[in-house]
Tab-separated table of C-alpha atoms and ligand atoms in Angstrom:
chain	number	residue	atom	x	y	z
A	3	UNK	CA	-197.554	-51.210	-50.071
A	4	UNK	CA	-197.749	-52.605	-46.545
A	5	UNK	CA	-200.767	-54.742	-45.636
A	6	UNK	CA	-201.047	-55.189	-41.880
A	7	UNK	CA	-202.446	-58.305	-40.207
A	8	UNK	CA	-204.976	-56.250	-38.238
A	9	UNK	CA	-207.372	-53.810	-39.898
A	10	UNK	CA	-205.028	-50.945	-39.058
A	11	UNK	CA	-201.717	-50.354	-37.314
A	12	UNK	CA	-201.390	-48.778	-33.885
A	13	UNK	CA	-199.736	-45.314	-33.710
A	14	UNK	CA	-196.588	-46.978	-32.297
A	15	UNK	CA	-196.469	-49.446	-35.218
A	16	UNK	CA	-196.908	-46.602	-37.718
A	17	UNK	CA	-193.977	-44.810	-36.056
A	18	UNK	CA	-191.878	-47.964	-36.388
A	19	UNK	CA	-192.562	-48.521	-40.125
A	20	UNK	CA	-192.034	-44.801	-40.736
A	21	UNK	CA	-188.603	-44.971	-39.079
A	22	UNK	CA	-187.679	-47.959	-41.248
A	23	UNK	CA	-188.742	-46.487	-44.591
A	24	UNK	CA	-187.198	-43.095	-43.780
A	25	UNK	CA	-183.806	-44.807	-43.527
A	26	UNK	CA	-184.226	-45.570	-47.260
A	27	UNK	CA	-185.462	-42.081	-48.140
A	28	UNK	CA	-189.157	-43.048	-48.330
A	29	UNK	CA	-192.228	-42.043	-46.388
A	30	UNK	CA	-195.502	-43.715	-45.397
A	31	UNK	CA	-198.853	-42.665	-46.821
A	32	UNK	CA	-201.822	-44.418	-45.129
A	33	UNK	CA	-204.742	-45.251	-47.428
A	34	UNK	CA	-207.774	-45.448	-45.191
A	35	UNK	CA	-210.532	-47.815	-46.305
A	36	UNK	CA	-213.916	-48.484	-44.741
A	37	UNK	CA	-212.584	-51.586	-42.999
A	38	UNK	CA	-208.857	-51.836	-43.593
A	39	UNK	CA	-206.060	-49.323	-43.788
A	40	UNK	CA	-203.055	-50.063	-45.964
A	41	UNK	CA	-199.789	-48.143	-45.960
A	42	UNK	CA	-198.166	-47.023	-49.206
A	43	UNK	CA	-194.397	-46.633	-49.309
A	44	UNK	CA	-193.779	-43.402	-51.187
A	45	UNK	CA	-190.362	-42.970	-52.835
A	46	UNK	CA	-187.844	-45.274	-54.475
A	47	UNK	CA	-188.884	-48.479	-52.758
A	48	UNK	CA	-186.271	-50.803	-54.253
A	49	UNK	CA	-184.083	-51.078	-51.168
A	50	UNK	CA	-183.942	-54.801	-50.378
A	51	UNK	CA	-182.925	-54.223	-46.761
A	52	UNK	CA	-185.958	-52.005	-46.181
A	53	UNK	CA	-188.200	-54.819	-47.416
A	54	UNK	CA	-186.470	-57.383	-45.248
A	55	UNK	CA	-186.866	-55.164	-42.172
A	56	UNK	CA	-190.555	-54.567	-42.879
A	57	UNK	CA	-191.212	-58.220	-43.659
A	58	UNK	CA	-189.686	-59.165	-40.335
A	59	UNK	CA	-192.293	-57.186	-38.365
A	60	UNK	CA	-194.787	-59.474	-36.598
A	61	UNK	CA	-197.783	-57.263	-37.401
A	62	UNK	CA	-197.130	-57.114	-41.184
A	63	UNK	CA	-199.080	-59.625	-43.276
A	64	UNK	CA	-197.595	-58.863	-46.680
A	65	UNK	CA	-195.779	-56.234	-48.664
A	66	UNK	CA	-196.638	-55.680	-52.312
A	67	UNK	CA	-193.905	-54.174	-54.445
A	68	UNK	CA	-195.164	-51.500	-56.790
A	69	UNK	CA	-191.844	-50.741	-58.487
A	70	UNK	CA	-190.056	-53.340	-60.552
A	71	UNK	CA	-186.807	-54.586	-59.020
A	72	UNK	CA	-185.381	-54.783	-62.548
A	73	UNK	CA	-183.921	-51.428	-63.399
A	74	UNK	CA	-182.694	-52.484	-66.833
A	75	UNK	CA	-184.459	-55.682	-67.851
A	76	UNK	CA	-187.993	-54.547	-66.943
A	77	UNK	CA	-190.355	-54.156	-69.883
A	78	UNK	CA	-190.988	-50.565	-68.747
A	79	UNK	CA	-187.301	-49.613	-68.573
A	80	UNK	CA	-185.586	-47.240	-70.978
A	81	UNK	CA	-184.003	-50.298	-72.600
A	82	UNK	CA	-187.356	-51.635	-73.784
A	83	UNK	CA	-186.645	-50.404	-77.298
A	84	UNK	CA	-183.166	-51.972	-77.334
A	85	UNK	CA	-182.815	-54.543	-80.095
A	86	UNK	CA	-180.264	-57.339	-80.197
A	87	UNK	CA	-178.930	-58.329	-83.602
A	88	UNK	CA	-176.863	-61.406	-84.433
A	89	UNK	CA	-176.171	-63.454	-87.540
A	90	UNK	CA	-178.166	-61.048	-89.711
A	91	UNK	CA	-181.265	-61.341	-87.508
A	92	UNK	CA	-182.769	-58.596	-85.384
A	93	UNK	CA	-184.353	-60.490	-82.503
A	94	UNK	CA	-188.105	-60.100	-82.536
A	95	UNK	CA	-188.226	-59.286	-86.243
A	96	UNK	CA	-187.202	-62.664	-87.601
A	97	UNK	CA	-186.908	-66.130	-86.074
A	98	UNK	CA	-183.374	-66.731	-84.770
A	99	UNK	CA	-181.935	-70.219	-85.158
A	100	UNK	CA	-178.869	-71.250	-83.172
A	101	UNK	CA	-177.762	-74.787	-84.005
A	102	UNK	CA	-174.771	-77.064	-83.772
A	103	UNK	CA	-173.192	-79.751	-81.691
A	104	UNK	CA	-173.506	-80.071	-77.941
A	105	UNK	CA	-169.833	-80.891	-77.785
A	106	UNK	CA	-166.962	-80.442	-80.220
A	107	UNK	CA	-164.839	-83.569	-80.435
A	108	UNK	CA	-161.223	-82.364	-80.573
A	109	UNK	CA	-160.115	-85.742	-81.913
A	110	UNK	CA	-162.562	-85.619	-84.823
A	111	UNK	CA	-162.780	-81.969	-85.908
A	112	UNK	CA	-164.288	-82.859	-89.266
A	113	UNK	CA	-167.622	-83.758	-87.703
A	114	UNK	CA	-167.921	-80.241	-86.349
A	115	UNK	CA	-166.751	-78.611	-89.565
A	116	UNK	CA	-169.303	-80.654	-91.511
A	117	UNK	CA	-172.024	-79.954	-88.960
A	118	UNK	CA	-171.285	-76.235	-89.206
A	119	UNK	CA	-171.732	-76.196	-92.989
A	120	UNK	CA	-174.844	-78.377	-92.759
A	121	UNK	CA	-176.632	-76.314	-90.095
A	122	UNK	CA	-175.906	-73.168	-92.068
A	123	UNK	CA	-177.437	-74.755	-95.133
A	124	UNK	CA	-180.417	-75.859	-92.990
A	125	UNK	CA	-181.095	-72.259	-91.959
A	126	UNK	CA	-179.084	-71.590	-88.795
A	127	UNK	CA	-177.906	-68.034	-88.146
A	128	UNK	CA	-175.570	-68.840	-85.243
A	129	UNK	CA	-173.379	-71.911	-84.835
A	130	UNK	CA	-173.294	-73.505	-81.401
A	131	UNK	CA	-170.463	-75.754	-80.266
A	132	UNK	CA	-169.462	-76.812	-76.772
A	133	UNK	CA	-165.751	-76.279	-76.144
A	134	UNK	CA	-165.872	-76.687	-72.350
A	135	UNK	CA	-168.634	-78.841	-70.886
A	136	UNK	CA	-170.299	-78.830	-67.473
A	137	UNK	CA	-170.618	-82.534	-66.813
A	138	UNK	CA	-172.362	-84.141	-63.860
A	139	UNK	CA	-169.934	-87.041	-64.017
A	140	UNK	CA	-166.397	-85.874	-63.148
A	141	UNK	CA	-164.950	-88.691	-65.267
A	142	UNK	CA	-166.886	-87.685	-68.391
A	143	UNK	CA	-165.199	-85.602	-71.124
A	144	UNK	CA	-164.911	-82.064	-69.773
A	145	UNK	CA	-164.031	-80.282	-73.015
A	146	UNK	CA	-160.733	-79.122	-74.424
A	147	UNK	CA	-159.150	-75.741	-75.185
A	148	UNK	CA	-158.231	-77.153	-78.631
A	149	UNK	CA	-161.916	-77.241	-79.544
A	150	UNK	CA	-161.953	-73.450	-79.475
A	151	UNK	CA	-159.714	-73.426	-82.584
A	152	UNK	CA	-162.112	-75.849	-84.296
A	153	UNK	CA	-165.071	-73.646	-83.367
A	154	UNK	CA	-163.406	-70.544	-84.786
A	155	UNK	CA	-162.274	-72.382	-87.904
A	156	UNK	CA	-165.889	-73.449	-88.499
A	157	UNK	CA	-166.945	-69.840	-87.968
A	158	UNK	CA	-164.415	-68.646	-90.564
A	159	UNK	CA	-165.486	-71.286	-93.092
A	160	UNK	CA	-169.219	-70.665	-92.729
A	161	UNK	CA	-169.207	-66.989	-91.839
A	162	UNK	CA	-171.538	-67.805	-88.910
A	163	UNK	CA	-171.089	-66.174	-85.511
A	164	UNK	CA	-170.574	-68.724	-82.738
A	165	UNK	CA	-172.056	-69.548	-79.343
A	166	UNK	CA	-170.188	-71.463	-76.650
A	167	UNK	CA	-170.512	-71.944	-72.910
A	168	UNK	CA	-167.967	-70.500	-70.493
A	169	UNK	CA	-167.790	-71.532	-66.860
A	170	UNK	CA	-164.919	-69.505	-65.445
A	171	UNK	CA	-162.753	-66.455	-66.017
A	172	UNK	CA	-160.077	-68.431	-67.883
A	173	UNK	CA	-162.574	-69.748	-70.447
A	174	UNK	CA	-164.238	-66.340	-70.638
A	175	UNK	CA	-160.972	-64.667	-71.598
A	176	UNK	CA	-160.038	-67.331	-74.148
A	177	UNK	CA	-163.477	-67.171	-75.759
A	178	UNK	CA	-163.525	-63.388	-76.010
A	179	UNK	CA	-159.950	-63.234	-77.300
A	180	UNK	CA	-160.814	-65.816	-79.958
A	181	UNK	CA	-163.788	-63.744	-81.154
A	182	UNK	CA	-166.763	-65.719	-79.827
A	183	UNK	CA	-169.897	-63.628	-80.454
A	184	UNK	CA	-172.286	-65.336	-78.054
A	185	UNK	CA	-171.321	-66.552	-74.604
A	186	UNK	CA	-173.562	-69.161	-73.075
A	187	UNK	CA	-174.195	-69.226	-69.344
A	188	UNK	CA	-175.279	-72.785	-68.678
A	189	UNK	CA	-178.123	-73.988	-66.495
A	190	UNK	CA	-175.698	-74.974	-63.770
A	191	UNK	CA	-174.134	-71.513	-63.612
A	192	UNK	CA	-177.185	-69.321	-64.086
A	193	UNK	CA	-177.294	-68.801	-60.317
A	194	UNK	CA	-173.528	-68.308	-59.987
A	195	UNK	CA	-173.596	-64.600	-59.265
A	196	UNK	CA	-169.844	-64.111	-59.275
A	197	UNK	CA	-169.607	-65.657	-62.767
A	198	UNK	CA	-172.534	-63.511	-63.939
A	199	UNK	CA	-170.697	-60.447	-62.649
A	200	UNK	CA	-167.430	-61.510	-64.313
A	201	UNK	CA	-169.204	-62.036	-67.620
A	202	UNK	CA	-171.091	-58.743	-67.298
A	203	UNK	CA	-167.832	-56.887	-66.668
A	204	UNK	CA	-166.006	-58.685	-69.492
A	205	UNK	CA	-168.672	-57.994	-72.144
A	206	UNK	CA	-169.268	-54.357	-71.152
A	207	UNK	CA	-168.313	-52.113	-74.060
A	208	UNK	CA	-168.406	-55.027	-76.538
A	209	UNK	CA	-171.058	-56.251	-78.942
A	210	UNK	CA	-170.914	-59.715	-77.361
A	211	UNK	CA	-174.250	-61.364	-76.601
A	212	UNK	CA	-174.946	-63.530	-73.571
A	213	UNK	CA	-177.311	-66.488	-73.886
A	214	UNK	CA	-178.501	-67.042	-70.330
A	215	UNK	CA	-179.962	-70.494	-69.732
A	216	UNK	CA	-182.586	-70.991	-67.051
A	217	UNK	CA	-181.261	-72.880	-64.065
A	218	UNK	CA	-183.022	-76.084	-63.061
A	219	UNK	CA	-183.313	-74.568	-59.626
A	220	UNK	CA	-184.774	-71.202	-60.509
A	221	UNK	CA	-188.190	-71.143	-58.922
A	222	UNK	CA	-189.577	-67.784	-59.867
A	223	UNK	CA	-189.237	-65.898	-63.117
A	224	UNK	CA	-187.975	-63.099	-60.902
A	225	UNK	CA	-184.813	-65.141	-60.298
A	226	UNK	CA	-184.307	-65.679	-64.032
A	227	UNK	CA	-184.708	-62.011	-64.946
A	228	UNK	CA	-182.574	-60.954	-61.955
A	229	UNK	CA	-179.727	-63.100	-63.299
A	230	UNK	CA	-179.955	-61.185	-66.584
A	231	UNK	CA	-179.964	-57.929	-64.635
A	232	UNK	CA	-176.658	-58.963	-63.036
A	233	UNK	CA	-175.043	-59.078	-66.480
A	234	UNK	CA	-176.722	-56.027	-68.019
A	235	UNK	CA	-175.904	-53.941	-64.982
A	236	UNK	CA	-172.286	-53.666	-66.160
A	237	UNK	CA	-173.280	-51.878	-69.332
A	238	UNK	CA	-173.966	-54.433	-72.067
A	239	UNK	CA	-177.712	-55.238	-72.273
A	240	UNK	CA	-177.313	-57.901	-74.971
A	241	UNK	CA	-178.780	-60.690	-72.873
A	242	UNK	CA	-181.068	-63.378	-74.295
A	243	UNK	CA	-183.125	-65.558	-71.951
A	244	UNK	CA	-183.072	-69.267	-72.720
A	245	UNK	CA	-185.566	-71.634	-71.062
A	246	UNK	CA	-184.146	-75.161	-71.393
A	247	UNK	CA	-186.305	-77.322	-69.162
A	248	UNK	CA	-186.439	-77.210	-65.428
A	249	UNK	CA	-186.819	-79.455	-62.377
A	250	UNK	CA	-188.403	-81.837	-61.586
A	251	UNK	CA	-187.816	-84.033	-64.615
A	252	UNK	CA	-190.916	-85.456	-66.284
A	253	UNK	CA	-190.969	-89.200	-66.621
A	254	UNK	CA	-189.691	-89.677	-70.186
A	255	UNK	CA	-188.251	-86.190	-70.678
A	256	UNK	CA	-184.816	-85.121	-69.500
A	257	UNK	CA	-186.258	-82.091	-67.709
A	258	UNK	CA	-189.631	-80.482	-67.192
A	259	UNK	CA	-190.244	-78.667	-70.504
A	260	UNK	CA	-190.746	-74.981	-69.745
A	261	UNK	CA	-191.372	-73.290	-73.099
A	262	UNK	CA	-194.765	-72.221	-71.712
A	263	UNK	CA	-193.070	-69.546	-69.606
A	264	UNK	CA	-192.321	-67.460	-72.718
A	265	UNK	CA	-195.487	-65.297	-72.505
A	266	UNK	CA	-194.910	-64.771	-68.779
A	267	UNK	CA	-191.367	-63.584	-69.422
A	268	UNK	CA	-192.553	-61.316	-72.180
A	269	UNK	CA	-195.011	-59.595	-69.864
A	270	UNK	CA	-192.165	-58.695	-67.529
A	271	UNK	CA	-189.067	-58.117	-69.624
A	272	UNK	CA	-188.123	-56.824	-73.048
A	273	UNK	CA	-185.313	-59.397	-73.286
A	274	UNK	CA	-185.615	-61.758	-76.249
A	275	UNK	CA	-186.424	-65.354	-75.406
A	276	UNK	CA	-184.736	-68.183	-77.313
A	277	UNK	CA	-185.856	-71.641	-76.230
A	278	UNK	CA	-183.558	-74.691	-76.099
A	279	UNK	CA	-185.818	-77.701	-76.763
A	280	UNK	CA	-182.875	-80.140	-76.855
A	281	UNK	CA	-182.035	-80.033	-73.148
A	282	UNK	CA	-185.683	-79.640	-72.261
A	283	UNK	CA	-186.853	-82.977	-73.648
A	284	UNK	CA	-183.450	-84.652	-74.014
A	285	UNK	CA	-184.263	-86.923	-76.931
A	286	UNK	CA	-183.927	-86.089	-80.629
A	287	UNK	CA	-187.346	-87.464	-81.581
A	288	UNK	CA	-189.152	-85.096	-79.183
A	289	UNK	CA	-187.164	-81.988	-80.108
A	290	UNK	CA	-189.176	-80.712	-83.132
A	291	UNK	CA	-192.536	-80.698	-81.304
A	292	UNK	CA	-191.041	-78.919	-78.316
A	293	UNK	CA	-189.380	-76.381	-80.616
A	294	UNK	CA	-192.626	-75.627	-82.451
A	295	UNK	CA	-194.484	-75.297	-79.152
A	296	UNK	CA	-191.886	-72.740	-78.073
A	297	UNK	CA	-192.507	-70.660	-81.184
A	298	UNK	CA	-196.274	-70.974	-80.657
A	299	UNK	CA	-195.760	-69.590	-77.159
A	300	UNK	CA	-194.033	-66.576	-78.688
A	301	UNK	CA	-190.323	-67.433	-78.488
A	302	UNK	CA	-187.985	-65.287	-80.575
A	303	UNK	CA	-185.808	-68.206	-81.551
A	304	UNK	CA	-184.463	-71.671	-80.942
A	305	UNK	CA	-181.164	-73.101	-79.753
A	306	UNK	CA	-180.992	-76.663	-81.023
A	307	UNK	CA	-178.372	-79.380	-80.817
A	308	UNK	CA	-177.637	-80.808	-84.270
A	309	UNK	CA	-174.960	-83.111	-85.621
A	310	UNK	CA	-174.213	-84.597	-89.041
A	311	UNK	CA	-173.919	-88.048	-87.471
A	312	UNK	CA	-175.428	-87.949	-83.970
A	313	UNK	CA	-174.384	-91.519	-83.172
A	314	UNK	CA	-170.727	-90.537	-83.707
A	315	UNK	CA	-171.054	-87.507	-81.460
A	316	UNK	CA	-169.941	-87.032	-77.873
A	317	UNK	CA	-171.595	-85.286	-74.901
A	318	UNK	CA	-175.375	-85.047	-75.422
A	319	UNK	CA	-175.213	-85.462	-79.188
A	320	UNK	CA	-175.862	-89.219	-79.523
A	321	UNK	CA	-179.159	-88.918	-77.658
A	322	UNK	CA	-180.505	-85.461	-78.397
A	323	UNK	CA	-178.886	-83.980	-81.522
A	324	UNK	CA	-181.133	-83.824	-84.577
A	325	UNK	CA	-179.709	-84.291	-88.055
A	326	UNK	CA	-179.378	-81.380	-90.499
A	327	UNK	CA	-182.294	-82.781	-92.522
A	328	UNK	CA	-184.560	-82.723	-89.484
A	329	UNK	CA	-183.277	-79.240	-88.662
A	330	UNK	CA	-184.077	-77.975	-92.163
A	331	UNK	CA	-187.655	-79.290	-91.935
A	332	UNK	CA	-187.989	-77.878	-88.407
A	333	UNK	CA	-186.801	-74.414	-89.464
A	334	UNK	CA	-189.384	-74.327	-92.273
A	335	UNK	CA	-192.206	-75.317	-89.903
A	336	UNK	CA	-190.965	-72.981	-87.170
A	337	UNK	CA	-190.981	-70.077	-89.627
A	338	UNK	CA	-194.545	-70.933	-90.609
A	339	UNK	CA	-195.647	-71.035	-86.949
A	340	UNK	CA	-193.766	-67.796	-86.343
A	341	UNK	CA	-195.775	-66.115	-89.137
A	342	UNK	CA	-199.051	-67.467	-87.762
A	343	UNK	CA	-198.309	-66.294	-84.238
A	344	UNK	CA	-197.401	-62.809	-85.365
A	345	UNK	CA	-200.076	-62.410	-88.055
A	346	UNK	CA	-202.206	-59.408	-87.279
A	347	UNK	CA	-200.174	-58.364	-84.247
A	348	UNK	CA	-198.741	-54.858	-84.117
A	349	UNK	CA	-194.937	-54.689	-84.248
A	350	UNK	CA	-193.445	-55.255	-80.798
A	351	UNK	CA	-191.662	-51.906	-80.933
A	352	UNK	CA	-194.956	-50.022	-81.157
A	353	UNK	CA	-196.470	-51.880	-78.218
A	354	UNK	CA	-193.417	-51.439	-76.066
A	355	UNK	CA	-192.890	-47.802	-76.923
A	356	UNK	CA	-196.338	-47.084	-75.493
A	357	UNK	CA	-195.641	-48.664	-72.115
A	358	UNK	CA	-194.654	-46.579	-69.122
A	359	UNK	CA	-191.005	-46.153	-68.274
A	360	UNK	CA	-188.991	-46.851	-65.213
A	361	UNK	CA	-185.976	-44.677	-64.591
A	362	UNK	CA	-182.626	-46.431	-64.937
A	363	UNK	CA	-180.726	-46.348	-61.706
B	1	PEP	C1	-175.452	-77.326	-73.450
B	1	PEP	O1	-175.968	-76.361	-74.043
B	1	PEP	O2	-174.851	-78.245	-74.016
B	1	PEP	C2	-175.654	-77.418	-71.996
B	1	PEP	C3	-174.849	-78.111	-71.208
B	1	PEP	O3	-176.735	-76.745	-71.623
B	1	PEP	P1	-177.421	-76.570	-70.186
B	1	PEP	O4	-176.524	-75.655	-69.434
B	1	PEP	O5	-178.741	-75.981	-70.516
B	1	PEP	O6	-177.503	-77.937	-69.557
B	2	MN	MN1	-175.740	-80.352	-74.510
C-alpha cells in the first residue's frame, strides 16, 4: 500500500510506480478517497527490491506491507499448527525447562555430571552445557572439544536431551555427529546470516531443534523472526525463539530484560518462546523473578543456568547460575504461574487453526 506525500500522484508518477511493481509481477490499484488517494499493490508483494525502489521515490511518504515477509514463521502460515517436542514436552502444552551449566569445565567433569543429575531431579527436561563459549575477552576460556564428551556422557546418564551453542561449521558438525538434540545460536551470532544458513542446511531432514537467542543488537522483532526464517527456510521448522536480554544494559542488570516481548512475538509467529532469564539479569538472585515474569508474559519455557556449586563454576556460572534447590523451587512456582496464565484460555491449537493462512513460498 503506497501512501504518497501529496493527496494524489500525478499521471506520470502513477506510470512510474506501475512500471516498478510490474517488474515484480504486481499491479497498482488506486483507492480514491475524498481527500487522499492511496495505491494498493496487488499481487505477491514480498519482493524486497520492489519495496526499496518504491521507498526511494521522492514523492512516496510511506509504504505499508500487507503481506507478512515471513513465509514460514508467520502465525498465519501453514506451519502454525506445527508443534515442537523435546524431552517429553510438547511446547505450548507443558512448561519446558532447559537447565544446566553455562560452561562445562573439562578439567572437572564431575561438576557437570552432578549438575546434570541435580537439574533433572529439579524438573529440567533438557540439559544445557556450554562446550564452546563466545567470550568477549579473547584470553578467557573459549571452551574445549573434550567437553562435548562430558555433555554426551551426562546425557547418557540422565537420559536428558542436550542443548549446546555452536559458532561455526566445525562445531556444528561435531555437535550433530555426537547426537546433540538442541543447537543454540548465541546472542552474538543471531545476526550471522551465513551461520544461520549453515545451521538451517545442517538440521534439514533431522529432528534437531534450534534455540535461537535474541541478539543484543536486534532492534525490531522483525529481525528476530527473520533470523528464525533463515533457519526454517531449509526445511526444518524446529526453531525456538529465546529472548535473553537486550541492549542497552540496565544499571544493575547485565542486559535490558526483554521477557515482555513474549506477547508481541506470539501475535506475529507461531514459534515457541523460551526465555533465558540468566543472561537477561546476569545475577543468580534476580533470576527467579525474571523467570516468573517471563511465564506471566506467556513464555513456553525457560532456559536457566544452574550449577551444583556455582562458586566452583567457570564462565558465567559463579555469578548467574542458580543452585538445584533454587531451580526446584522456581520450577514449582513457574508451573503454578503457567497454570494461572492459561486457566480459562482455549488451547492454542484451536485459536491458531482459525487464523487465516499465508501460502508457503
Ligand atoms: C550462554 O547461553 O551461555 C550464552 C553465552 O548465551 P548468550 O548467547 O545469550 O550470551
Ligand atoms: Mn552463559
